[in-house]
Each structure stands twice: as C-alpha cells, then as structure tokens.
Short mmCIF file of C-alpha atoms in Angstrom, two decimals:
data_model
loop_
_atom_site.label_atom_id
_atom_site.label_comp_id
_atom_site.label_asym_id
_atom_site.label_seq_id
_atom_site.Cartn_x
_atom_site.Cartn_y
_atom_site.Cartn_z
CA MET A 4 0.00 0.00 0.00
CA ASN A 5 2.88 2.32 0.85
CA ALA A 6 4.50 1.52 -2.51
CA LEU A 7 1.23 2.36 -4.26
CA LYS A 8 1.02 5.69 -2.44
CA PHE A 9 4.65 6.43 -3.38
CA CYS A 10 3.91 5.69 -7.05
CA LEU A 11 0.84 7.94 -6.99
CA VAL A 12 2.85 10.80 -5.52
CA ILE A 13 5.53 10.36 -8.20
CA LEU A 14 2.88 10.32 -10.95
CA TRP A 15 1.29 13.42 -9.47
CA LEU A 16 4.66 15.20 -9.32
CA ILE A 17 5.37 14.31 -12.96
CA GLN A 18 2.00 15.70 -13.94
CA VAL A 19 2.50 18.88 -11.94
CA LYS A 20 5.91 19.29 -13.58
CA ALA A 21 4.44 18.77 -17.06
CA ASN A 22 1.85 21.44 -16.36
CA THR A 23 4.17 23.96 -14.80
CA THR A 24 7.45 23.77 -16.71
CA CYS A 25 8.54 23.87 -20.31
CA LEU A 26 11.07 21.41 -21.65
CA PRO A 27 13.86 22.96 -23.75
CA ASN A 28 12.66 23.61 -27.28
CA ASP A 29 13.47 25.72 -30.32
CA ILE A 30 10.29 27.78 -30.51
CA HIS A 31 10.69 31.52 -31.01
CA ALA A 32 8.00 33.81 -29.62
CA LEU A 33 7.09 36.60 -32.01
CA ILE A 34 5.05 39.74 -31.36
CA LEU A 35 4.06 41.97 -34.25
CA ALA A 36 3.87 45.53 -32.96
CA ARG A 37 3.85 48.25 -35.56
CA GLY A 38 3.72 51.95 -34.74
CA GLY A 39 0.68 52.92 -36.78
CA SER A 40 -2.65 51.61 -35.56
CA LYS A 41 -5.97 52.84 -36.84
CA LEU A 42 -8.50 52.85 -34.04
CA ILE A 43 -6.24 53.33 -31.00
CA THR A 44 -3.11 55.47 -31.38
CA TYR A 45 0.03 53.52 -30.39
CA LYS A 46 -2.20 50.64 -29.29
CA ASN A 47 0.71 48.40 -28.26
CA LEU A 48 1.95 51.04 -25.85
CA VAL A 49 -1.33 51.96 -24.15
CA GLU A 50 -1.17 51.08 -20.49
CA ILE A 51 -3.35 48.99 -18.23
CA ASP A 52 -2.49 49.40 -14.57
CA GLY A 53 0.88 50.96 -15.39
CA LEU A 54 2.04 48.37 -17.92
CA SER A 55 1.78 48.65 -21.71
CA LEU A 56 -0.01 45.92 -23.68
CA LEU A 57 3.36 45.06 -25.20
CA SER A 58 5.19 44.74 -21.87
CA ARG A 59 2.35 42.67 -20.37
CA THR A 60 2.63 40.17 -23.19
CA ILE A 61 6.43 39.99 -23.01
CA ILE A 62 6.33 39.49 -19.22
CA THR A 63 3.86 36.58 -19.46
CA ILE A 64 5.82 34.94 -22.29
CA ARG A 65 9.07 35.31 -20.34
CA LYS A 66 7.56 33.82 -17.20
CA SER A 67 6.49 30.74 -19.17
CA ASN A 68 10.15 29.97 -19.91
CA CYS A 69 9.06 28.16 -23.05
CA PHE A 70 10.93 30.00 -25.79
CA GLU A 71 14.36 30.22 -27.35
CA HIS A 72 13.93 33.97 -27.80
CA ILE A 73 11.17 36.55 -27.64
CA TRP A 74 11.08 38.78 -30.72
CA VAL A 75 9.24 42.01 -31.30
CA SER A 76 8.93 42.93 -34.96
CA THR A 77 8.39 46.67 -35.28
CA ASP A 78 8.93 49.70 -37.53
CA ASP A 79 8.87 52.08 -34.57
CA GLU A 80 11.62 53.33 -32.25
CA LYS A 81 9.44 53.86 -29.18
CA ILE A 82 8.09 50.33 -29.46
CA ALA A 83 11.60 48.95 -29.99
CA LEU A 84 12.71 50.72 -26.81
CA GLU A 85 9.81 49.26 -24.81
CA ALA A 86 10.54 45.76 -26.20
CA THR A 87 14.20 45.98 -25.19
CA LYS A 88 13.29 47.33 -21.75
CA TYR A 89 11.35 44.13 -21.03
CA GLY A 90 14.00 41.80 -22.40
CA ALA A 91 12.75 41.05 -25.90
CA LEU A 92 14.88 41.10 -29.04
CA VAL A 93 13.94 43.62 -31.71
CA HIS A 94 13.46 42.79 -35.35
CA ASN A 95 13.49 46.01 -37.40
CA ARG A 96 10.55 45.68 -39.75
CA PRO A 97 10.73 47.62 -43.03
CA GLU A 98 7.97 50.21 -43.30
CA LYS A 99 6.39 48.54 -46.33
CA TYR A 100 5.56 45.55 -44.12
CA ALA A 101 3.94 47.75 -41.47
CA LEU A 102 1.03 49.16 -43.42
CA ASP A 103 -2.69 48.97 -42.61
CA GLU A 104 -3.07 46.40 -45.36
CA THR A 105 -0.16 44.18 -44.26
CA SER A 106 -1.50 40.87 -42.98
CA SER A 107 0.02 39.14 -39.98
CA VAL A 108 1.30 36.26 -42.06
CA GLU A 109 3.09 38.64 -44.48
CA SER A 110 4.88 40.19 -41.50
CA VAL A 111 5.75 36.74 -40.17
CA LYS A 112 7.19 35.77 -43.58
CA GLU A 113 9.29 38.93 -43.64
CA PHE A 114 10.65 38.04 -40.19
CA LEU A 115 11.41 34.46 -41.25
CA GLU A 116 13.18 35.62 -44.43
CA VAL A 117 15.69 37.46 -42.24
CA HIS A 118 15.98 34.84 -39.47
CA LYS A 119 16.61 31.71 -41.53
CA TYR A 120 17.31 29.49 -38.51
CA VAL A 121 13.82 29.92 -37.00
CA GLN A 122 11.82 26.79 -37.81
CA ASN A 123 9.13 26.99 -35.14
CA PHE A 124 7.46 30.13 -33.92
CA ALA A 125 4.59 31.28 -31.76
CA LEU A 126 2.88 34.47 -32.85
CA PHE A 127 1.34 36.38 -29.91
CA GLN A 128 -1.15 39.22 -30.21
CA CYS A 129 -0.68 41.70 -27.40
CA THR A 130 -4.26 42.85 -27.86
CA SER A 131 -5.27 39.62 -26.10
CA VAL A 132 -4.53 41.01 -22.67
CA PHE A 133 -5.53 37.96 -20.65
CA LEU A 134 -2.84 35.66 -22.02
CA ARG A 135 -1.85 33.20 -19.29
CA GLU A 136 1.21 31.02 -18.75
CA LYS A 137 -0.94 27.90 -18.49
CA TYR A 138 -2.33 28.46 -21.99
CA ILE A 139 1.20 28.85 -23.38
CA LYS A 140 2.32 25.62 -21.70
CA GLN A 141 -0.65 23.70 -23.02
CA ALA A 142 0.11 24.99 -26.51
CA VAL A 143 3.81 24.05 -26.32
CA SER A 144 2.86 20.57 -25.20
CA LYS A 145 0.39 20.10 -28.09
CA PHE A 146 2.80 21.65 -30.61
CA LYS A 147 5.09 18.63 -30.16
CA SER A 148 2.68 16.44 -32.11
CA HIS A 149 0.94 18.97 -34.37
CA ASP A 150 1.87 21.36 -37.18
CA CYS A 151 0.12 24.24 -35.47
CA VAL A 152 -1.72 25.20 -32.29
CA PHE A 153 -4.01 28.15 -31.71
CA ALA A 154 -6.31 29.51 -29.00
CA VAL A 155 -10.08 29.07 -29.18
CA LYS A 156 -13.00 29.96 -26.94
CA ARG A 157 -16.62 28.80 -26.78
CA SER A 158 -19.43 30.92 -28.16
CA HIS A 159 -23.07 30.22 -27.33
CA ASN A 160 -24.43 32.55 -29.97
CA LEU A 161 -27.72 31.58 -31.58
CA ARG A 162 -27.11 32.46 -35.20
CA TRP A 163 -29.67 33.61 -37.77
CA LYS A 164 -29.38 34.06 -41.53
CA SER A 165 -31.27 36.08 -44.12
CA VAL A 166 -32.59 33.93 -46.98
CA ASN A 167 -34.72 35.61 -49.66
CA GLY A 168 -35.86 38.27 -47.23
CA GLN A 169 -36.68 35.75 -44.50
CA VAL A 170 -34.78 35.56 -41.22
CA LEU A 171 -34.13 31.88 -40.45
CA ALA A 172 -32.46 30.07 -37.55
CA ASP A 173 -29.00 28.96 -38.66
CA ASN A 174 -27.41 26.75 -36.01
CA PHE A 175 -30.42 25.52 -34.03
CA ASN A 176 -34.03 24.42 -34.29
CA MET A 177 -36.43 27.30 -33.61
CA GLU A 178 -38.94 24.88 -32.08
CA ALA A 179 -36.41 23.35 -29.69
CA ARG A 180 -34.00 26.12 -28.74
CA PRO A 181 -30.91 24.69 -27.06
CA ARG A 182 -30.37 25.68 -23.43
CA ARG A 183 -26.88 27.01 -22.76
CA GLN A 184 -26.16 24.23 -20.26
CA ASP A 185 -27.13 21.51 -22.77
CA TRP A 186 -24.93 22.79 -25.58
CA LYS A 187 -21.14 23.00 -25.78
CA GLY A 188 -21.34 26.01 -28.07
CA ASP A 189 -19.32 26.88 -31.17
CA MET A 190 -15.53 26.79 -31.12
CA VAL A 191 -14.24 30.18 -32.26
CA GLU A 192 -10.73 31.53 -32.81
CA ALA A 193 -9.59 33.68 -29.88
CA GLY A 194 -6.71 35.46 -31.66
CA MET A 195 -4.48 35.07 -28.59
CA PHE A 196 -1.67 33.02 -30.21
CA TYR A 197 -0.72 30.97 -33.23
CA PHE A 198 2.05 28.37 -32.91
CA SER A 199 3.20 27.39 -36.39
CA LYS A 200 6.11 26.33 -38.60
CA ARG A 201 8.33 27.99 -41.18
CA ASN A 202 7.11 25.84 -44.08
CA LEU A 203 3.49 26.70 -43.35
CA ALA A 204 4.11 30.43 -42.99
CA MET A 205 6.17 30.56 -46.19
CA LYS A 206 3.03 29.28 -47.96
CA GLY A 207 1.15 32.25 -46.46
CA LEU A 208 -0.59 30.23 -43.75
CA LEU A 209 -0.51 29.97 -39.96
CA GLN A 210 -2.84 26.96 -39.84
CA ASN A 211 -3.51 23.76 -41.75
CA GLU A 212 -5.70 20.71 -41.14
CA LYS A 213 -3.17 19.30 -38.65
CA CYS A 214 -3.68 21.91 -35.93
CA ALA A 215 -4.47 21.41 -32.26
CA VAL A 216 -6.33 23.97 -30.17
CA VAL A 217 -6.05 25.33 -26.64
CA GLU A 218 -9.41 26.27 -25.21
CA ILE A 219 -9.27 29.45 -23.15
CA LYS A 220 -11.89 30.65 -20.69
CA GLY A 221 -14.50 32.96 -22.22
CA GLU A 222 -13.60 35.66 -19.72
CA ASP A 223 -9.96 35.58 -20.91
CA GLY A 224 -11.02 36.11 -24.50
CA LEU A 225 -11.27 39.91 -24.56
CA GLU A 226 -9.32 41.50 -27.42
CA ILE A 227 -8.56 45.22 -27.46
CA ASP A 228 -10.04 46.66 -30.65
CA SER A 229 -11.53 49.90 -29.32
CA TYR A 230 -11.20 52.39 -26.48
CA ARG A 231 -14.25 50.76 -24.89
CA ASP A 232 -12.44 47.38 -24.86
CA LEU A 233 -9.55 49.15 -23.19
CA ASP A 234 -11.86 50.59 -20.51
CA ILE A 235 -13.27 47.11 -19.92
CA ALA A 236 -9.82 45.52 -19.64
CA ARG A 237 -8.73 48.22 -17.15
CA CYS A 238 -11.84 47.59 -15.07
CA ILE A 239 -11.30 43.84 -14.99
CA VAL A 240 -7.63 44.19 -14.04
CA ASN A 241 -8.55 46.63 -11.27
CA SER A 242 -11.38 44.48 -9.94
CA ASN A 243 -9.04 41.45 -9.84
CA LYS A 244 -6.51 43.27 -7.66
CA MET B 70 -36.31 76.34 -54.96
CA ASN B 71 -37.86 77.59 -51.73
CA ALA B 72 -40.76 75.18 -52.18
CA LEU B 73 -38.26 72.32 -52.60
CA LYS B 74 -36.46 73.36 -49.40
CA PHE B 75 -39.81 73.51 -47.61
CA CYS B 76 -40.71 69.99 -48.78
CA LEU B 77 -37.32 68.65 -47.69
CA VAL B 78 -37.77 70.16 -44.23
CA ILE B 79 -41.26 68.61 -43.96
CA LEU B 80 -39.92 65.21 -45.05
CA TRP B 81 -37.09 65.51 -42.53
CA LEU B 82 -39.55 66.42 -39.75
CA ILE B 83 -41.76 63.41 -40.63
CA GLN B 84 -38.71 61.17 -40.49
CA VAL B 85 -37.58 62.63 -37.15
CA LYS B 86 -41.10 62.13 -35.79
CA ALA B 87 -41.19 58.52 -37.01
CA ASN B 88 -37.89 57.86 -35.28
CA THR B 89 -38.70 59.61 -32.05
CA THR B 90 -42.33 58.87 -31.27
CA CYS B 91 -44.52 55.82 -31.02
CA LEU B 92 -47.99 55.79 -32.55
CA PRO B 93 -50.71 54.42 -30.24
CA ASN B 94 -50.68 50.63 -30.26
CA ASP B 95 -51.84 47.67 -28.20
CA ILE B 96 -48.47 46.13 -27.38
CA HIS B 97 -47.87 45.14 -23.75
CA ALA B 98 -44.30 45.19 -22.48
CA LEU B 99 -43.46 42.18 -20.33
CA ILE B 100 -40.47 41.62 -18.05
CA LEU B 101 -39.93 38.20 -16.49
CA ALA B 102 -38.24 38.73 -13.13
CA ARG B 103 -38.30 35.81 -10.76
CA GLY B 104 -36.76 35.89 -7.30
CA GLY B 105 -34.49 32.86 -7.60
CA SER B 106 -31.50 33.20 -9.90
CA LYS B 107 -28.64 30.77 -9.99
CA LEU B 108 -25.40 32.62 -10.67
CA ILE B 109 -26.19 36.05 -9.24
CA THR B 110 -28.47 36.30 -6.20
CA TYR B 111 -31.49 38.53 -6.86
CA LYS B 112 -30.01 39.38 -10.25
CA ASN B 113 -32.91 41.63 -11.27
CA LEU B 114 -32.34 43.81 -8.21
CA VAL B 115 -28.57 44.21 -8.39
CA GLU B 116 -27.69 47.84 -8.94
CA ILE B 117 -25.62 49.65 -11.50
CA ASP B 118 -24.96 53.26 -10.60
CA GLY B 119 -27.74 53.25 -8.02
CA LEU B 120 -30.47 51.71 -10.20
CA SER B 121 -31.47 48.04 -10.27
CA LEU B 122 -31.41 46.13 -13.56
CA LEU B 123 -35.21 45.91 -13.28
CA SER B 124 -35.74 49.63 -12.74
CA ARG B 125 -33.34 50.53 -15.58
CA THR B 126 -35.35 48.42 -18.00
CA ILE B 127 -38.70 49.80 -16.83
CA ILE B 128 -37.42 53.38 -17.09
CA THR B 129 -36.22 52.92 -20.69
CA ILE B 130 -39.45 51.18 -21.71
CA ARG B 131 -41.54 53.94 -20.10
CA LYS B 132 -39.55 56.66 -21.85
CA SER B 133 -40.23 55.03 -25.21
CA ASN B 134 -43.97 55.61 -24.72
CA CYS B 135 -44.63 52.64 -26.98
CA PHE B 136 -46.70 50.35 -24.78
CA GLU B 137 -50.22 49.91 -23.50
CA HIS B 138 -48.85 48.70 -20.14
CA ILE B 139 -45.56 47.54 -18.68
CA TRP B 140 -45.89 44.25 -16.82
CA VAL B 141 -43.47 42.56 -14.47
CA SER B 142 -44.20 38.87 -13.96
CA THR B 143 -42.71 37.75 -10.66
CA ASP B 144 -43.05 35.29 -7.78
CA ASP B 145 -41.22 37.63 -5.39
CA GLU B 146 -42.45 40.41 -3.10
CA LYS B 147 -39.29 42.51 -3.19
CA ILE B 148 -39.27 42.46 -6.98
CA ALA B 149 -43.00 43.29 -7.08
CA LEU B 150 -42.31 46.29 -4.85
CA GLU B 151 -39.49 47.52 -7.10
CA ALA B 152 -41.69 47.07 -10.19
CA THR B 153 -44.51 49.11 -8.65
CA LYS B 154 -42.09 51.80 -7.49
CA TYR B 155 -41.09 52.43 -11.11
CA GLY B 156 -44.63 52.39 -12.48
CA ALA B 157 -44.97 48.87 -13.83
CA LEU B 158 -47.96 46.59 -13.21
CA VAL B 159 -47.29 43.35 -11.35
CA HIS B 160 -48.40 39.94 -12.53
CA ASN B 161 -48.16 37.48 -9.64
CA ARG B 162 -46.49 34.44 -11.11
CA PRO B 163 -47.20 31.07 -9.45
CA GLU B 164 -44.03 29.52 -8.00
CA LYS B 165 -44.23 26.49 -10.29
CA TYR B 166 -43.61 28.84 -13.25
CA ALA B 167 -40.59 30.43 -11.59
CA LEU B 168 -38.25 27.45 -11.42
CA ASP B 169 -34.74 27.10 -12.82
CA GLU B 170 -36.16 24.85 -15.54
CA THR B 171 -39.02 27.17 -16.52
CA SER B 172 -38.39 28.52 -20.02
CA SER B 173 -39.22 32.12 -20.90
CA VAL B 174 -41.95 31.07 -23.28
CA GLU B 175 -43.67 28.94 -20.59
CA SER B 176 -43.73 32.00 -18.33
CA VAL B 177 -45.09 34.13 -21.18
CA LYS B 178 -47.85 31.56 -21.80
CA GLU B 179 -48.77 31.58 -18.10
CA PHE B 180 -49.04 35.40 -18.26
CA LEU B 181 -51.18 35.27 -21.42
CA GLU B 182 -53.51 32.64 -19.92
CA VAL B 183 -54.41 35.14 -17.18
CA HIS B 184 -54.49 38.27 -19.35
CA LYS B 185 -56.73 37.10 -22.18
CA TYR B 186 -56.96 40.53 -23.82
CA VAL B 187 -53.22 40.79 -24.53
CA GLN B 188 -52.68 39.97 -28.22
CA ASN B 189 -49.29 41.59 -28.81
CA PHE B 190 -46.44 41.66 -26.37
CA ALA B 191 -42.78 42.58 -26.15
CA LEU B 192 -40.68 40.48 -23.83
CA PHE B 193 -37.71 42.41 -22.40
CA GLN B 194 -34.73 40.86 -20.61
CA CYS B 195 -33.42 43.20 -17.97
CA THR B 196 -30.04 41.46 -18.16
CA SER B 197 -29.53 43.35 -21.44
CA VAL B 198 -28.57 46.55 -19.67
CA PHE B 199 -27.90 48.67 -22.72
CA LEU B 200 -31.46 48.61 -24.02
CA ARG B 201 -32.13 51.91 -25.82
CA GLU B 202 -35.32 53.75 -26.76
CA LYS B 203 -34.27 53.88 -30.41
CA TYR B 204 -34.11 50.06 -30.59
CA ILE B 205 -37.60 49.80 -29.07
CA LYS B 206 -38.98 52.28 -31.60
CA GLN B 207 -37.40 50.46 -34.52
CA ALA B 208 -38.91 47.21 -33.25
CA VAL B 209 -42.40 48.70 -32.84
CA SER B 210 -42.23 50.07 -36.37
CA LYS B 211 -41.20 46.69 -37.84
CA PHE B 212 -43.74 44.80 -35.71
CA LYS B 213 -46.56 46.46 -37.71
CA SER B 214 -45.76 44.30 -40.71
CA HIS B 215 -44.23 41.19 -39.10
CA ASP B 216 -45.31 38.42 -36.72
CA CYS B 217 -42.28 38.98 -34.52
CA VAL B 218 -39.25 41.22 -34.06
CA PHE B 219 -36.12 40.53 -32.07
CA ALA B 220 -32.71 42.10 -31.42
CA VAL B 221 -29.57 40.84 -33.16
CA LYS B 222 -25.94 41.88 -33.20
CA ARG B 223 -23.02 41.14 -35.54
CA SER B 224 -20.37 38.60 -34.63
CA HIS B 225 -17.07 38.39 -36.50
CA ASN B 226 -16.06 35.10 -34.95
CA LEU B 227 -14.01 32.75 -37.10
CA ARG B 228 -15.55 29.39 -36.29
CA TRP B 229 -13.82 26.01 -36.27
CA LYS B 230 -15.24 22.51 -35.98
CA SER B 231 -13.85 19.13 -34.92
CA VAL B 232 -14.33 16.44 -37.57
CA ASN B 233 -12.85 12.98 -36.92
CA GLY B 234 -10.18 14.44 -34.67
CA GLN B 235 -9.29 17.19 -37.14
CA VAL B 236 -9.90 20.87 -36.45
CA LEU B 237 -11.34 22.43 -39.61
CA ALA B 238 -12.37 25.96 -40.55
CA ASP B 239 -16.16 26.19 -40.45
CA ASN B 240 -17.33 29.55 -41.80
CA PHE B 241 -14.34 30.70 -43.86
CA ASN B 242 -11.59 29.56 -46.17
CA MET B 243 -8.34 28.95 -44.26
CA GLU B 244 -6.32 30.03 -47.33
CA ALA B 245 -8.20 33.33 -47.72
CA ARG B 246 -9.14 34.45 -44.23
CA PRO B 247 -11.73 37.22 -44.40
CA ARG B 248 -10.65 40.60 -43.04
CA ARG B 249 -13.10 42.07 -40.54
CA GLN B 250 -13.72 45.11 -42.73
CA ASP B 251 -14.56 42.95 -45.77
CA TRP B 252 -17.08 40.76 -43.99
CA LYS B 253 -20.45 41.69 -42.49
CA GLY B 254 -20.15 38.96 -39.87
CA ASP B 255 -22.75 36.52 -38.55
CA MET B 256 -26.12 37.76 -37.32
CA VAL B 257 -26.64 36.48 -33.76
CA GLU B 258 -29.49 36.82 -31.30
CA ALA B 259 -28.85 39.52 -28.72
CA GLY B 260 -31.47 38.44 -26.17
CA MET B 261 -32.49 42.07 -25.55
CA PHE B 262 -36.17 41.78 -26.60
CA TYR B 263 -38.70 39.62 -28.38
CA PHE B 264 -41.83 41.23 -29.83
CA SER B 265 -44.36 38.51 -30.57
CA LYS B 266 -48.03 37.57 -30.70
CA ARG B 267 -50.42 35.55 -28.53
CA ASN B 268 -50.99 32.83 -31.14
CA LEU B 269 -47.26 32.22 -31.54
CA ALA B 270 -46.56 32.11 -27.81
CA MET B 271 -49.46 29.73 -27.18
CA LYS B 272 -47.69 27.33 -29.58
CA GLY B 273 -44.59 27.61 -27.37
CA LEU B 274 -42.71 29.96 -29.68
CA LEU B 275 -41.53 33.57 -29.66
CA GLN B 276 -40.36 33.49 -33.26
CA ASN B 277 -41.40 32.07 -36.61
CA GLU B 278 -40.17 32.51 -40.19
CA LYS B 279 -41.98 35.86 -40.48
CA CYS B 280 -39.78 37.78 -38.04
CA ALA B 281 -37.96 41.06 -38.56
CA VAL B 282 -34.79 41.98 -36.69
CA VAL B 283 -33.40 45.13 -35.09
CA GLU B 284 -29.63 45.26 -35.28
CA ILE B 285 -28.07 46.66 -32.13
CA LYS B 286 -24.51 47.95 -31.79
CA GLY B 287 -22.05 45.30 -30.64
CA GLU B 288 -21.12 47.44 -27.63
CA ASP B 289 -24.79 47.47 -26.51
CA GLY B 290 -24.95 43.69 -26.62
CA LEU B 291 -23.59 42.89 -23.15
CA GLU B 292 -25.84 40.54 -21.16
CA ILE B 293 -25.40 40.09 -17.41
CA ASP B 294 -24.75 36.39 -16.79
CA SER B 295 -21.98 36.60 -14.20
CA TYR B 296 -20.50 38.92 -11.58
CA ARG B 297 -17.75 39.75 -14.07
CA ASP B 298 -20.37 40.95 -16.59
CA LEU B 299 -21.80 43.07 -13.81
CA ASP B 300 -18.38 44.61 -13.11
CA ILE B 301 -17.99 45.35 -16.81
CA ALA B 302 -21.44 46.94 -17.08
CA ARG B 303 -20.71 49.13 -14.03
CA CYS B 304 -17.41 50.24 -15.57
CA ILE B 305 -19.03 51.13 -18.89
CA VAL B 306 -21.83 53.08 -17.22
CA ASN B 307 -19.30 54.97 -15.09
CA SER B 308 -16.99 55.72 -18.00
CA ASN B 309 -19.95 57.06 -20.02
CA LYS B 310 -20.88 59.57 -17.30
#
C-alpha cells in the first residue's frame, strides 16, 4: 500500500511538472507591434495598470520559460525601446511591411526571411490582454505532435441568416431552442496566439488541417479593438486586484 | 427652390417624428423577473450606478412611450415592490412557473392565460442593460408588418469545428481568411427583446419565419450572466458619465 502511495505521488509530481514547466525547445515567440494603428493610437503602448499591452505580453511569455527567444517585430523606435526594456529582441521591420493592409502572415514571412534558422514560432497578439502562462504551456505541449496550435474559446451565440428576405435560424431548431447548459457552443478563434512552422508560414498560412487547439476561458477572450475594450480591460484588471 | 427646401424640411420632420415617437398601439411590455437566480443572487435587483437592472429596464421602456402597459411577472415580493415603485404593473407568477427549468416562453404563456386581452407583447430581458429607446422604436415600427421582431448583433467570430479528430475551418476559407472590414459577420441573437403575438406564444414559440430583426450595436450587446459581466457593465456606465 505504501508503494502504491509512493507511485501515486511520483505520478502526481510528474503531472505537476508537465503542467508547470517547459522542456527545452526551439520555438521563437514573435510579437508583431507596428507603430501605426488605426483605431487606437500607439495601441501596443497603451497602459493597463501601469504596464503597456506590449510589456504585459512579453512578461507573461518570459515567465512561461518556453521560448528560445522573444522577438518584437516593429517599424517604430518607441516600441523597440519598450521591447528591449522588457527583455525582448527587436526585429526592425521595413515600413512597407507595417502598413494597414499588411496581414500578420506577411509580416511573419518577412521576419522568417531574415531569421533563416527559425523553424518553429509562436505568434502572440498583445491585444489579447488575458494571455496566461498555463495556456502557453498547453500549446507548447500540443505543438510537439501537431503542425500548429491556436487559441479558441466557446461561443453560445444563436445564429440567424437572411434567406430571400426571411430571417431563419441557422445553427439551431427554432422549435427546440438549445439551453446554454445543454450545448457545448461553437468553437471560435480567440486570436491570442498561433504556434506554427516555417514551411506553413512561407506558404502564407498559420494553420492547416493538422492543428491542435487550446481552449481558453470565455472571460480571458477579450481582445482590445476599441477604447471601450480598453476601458473594460482596465476595469477587470482593477477588480481582480 | 424655396418650395423644394420647404418639402425637404417637412420630409425631414416626418422622419424625425417617425424615429422619435410611437404611434398608439396595443403592445404590452413584459419583463420576467423571478426571485431565484442561480449565478447572481437577486439578479434583477442588483444595482448599477444606483439603479437596479429591473428599474433601468422599466425606465427605458416607459420613456419610449410605446406600450399599453408595462408588466413585471414575478413570484417575489421585493421584486414586485421595485416594479410598482417604477410604475410597472405586477403579474403574480405562481411559484411552479418560476423554477430554474421554466423557459421564458412557458412563463409568457402563463401570463397570457391570465391576461386574455393581450394579443401583442414585447418580452424584455433586464439582463440586457444597454437597451435603448431607439431600438424599441425600430422594433415597434417593424412589428406592424411582421409576426415577430427581435434584437440581433453582428459577430465576427471565425468558427472552427472538430471532424474525426481534425480541427477544420467552419465559416471561412483557411487560405483566404476574411478581413473584418470585408465581412459583415454573422447575425446572432442579442437576447435584448422579443416582440411577438399571442398565437405564436401559445404554440410555445416567440419566433417564426416571419420575423424582422433590429440590429443593435455590438457594444450594446452585453448581457449580465456573471459577476464579471456586472463589473464590466458598471465600468461602462461609469466611464460614459
């Protein structure tokens, strides 16, 4: 019986270790943070409780201890300074890859063209302010056996569609509306992170049909797109103090 | 030219009037507000900026001037008192229609069984705290030519589905991800209100295929389901002061 208990404790310790540490790996964390941003000026540098969105993301990524390096790709000096201050490496992004129209994957490709040795990367969006170490660790673990890993959350939206002027139920039966507790909901992309590989990105993709997902809590899914989102994030951070 | 200007002013005034007043009608506003609530105790009475969710909803409905009466259907004395204080009529709901399992439409049917003269009703959920007069007026206007009207909002969620262990894009093409600005998004039910008719409700439905929708702003779509939602609503109300 004592031997059994001993084994259980060892198994538990192994599990705890797997959940709380990162084994050495060659993944590079990458944050795209350009100077121009349409809706919120210098969005990456706006502060919540005294820390910029950029620094918050870098701090959480650093704490996870899961990455070879943390890169910030930027066209802007102020952002580069903030990145360096929090221990990230700066990739100087040419202006033509920091336009409103530039897609994330184009910026990733530009980064990979310069840093030929990077095979595996994890793109983080610092607008997802409730990034947590545990999500990163789950993603790293799943990335070992998948081409790509990204964050999802559950949505319990009842969807409707317009068909020839009629409004019709899309994802449920009007005569037997699903109750929230009886329905897992839709799985939707959370935008928080995208773990992927060089060969995928060079094809212009962050995902393929061999991806795994990390499900984040709905309440961690807020993304900063507007000043109102920023107000909400500040409130949540303050109320969690 | 002056005659043209005069006509334009008249047309403008007619439009303003249509948007800002309600013609007399026989619609009864109905709020379901039971005493028991699972996640937040006495949810209908929790306050935001000194006003309960219930009173906020009654006040907005009253201001719209669109309804024959405003009813609050409740099994609870405290809620009945709050309803009366803000000028609503109270429908005493039997306890067996105020259980966790009771659906909204069952409670509506119970109300209609007692109030035989009510043919048209508008069910309001006081958890949708950003109800606005303009949405009510749009709904009343559309209800003239439809069996039912309800509130929707736009969702730009990229959905994924699990198929035989694979995670596959559901509502978009992985190789040509839609940009938010190029895509209207999904139309999803906002839960804010449901205008409907006696004959529909008696069949156990609030909607059929002859509904119209009122599209509300995404930022008005918050529904209070948790204490966190309540914190967020309080923050928004305070920041809008």
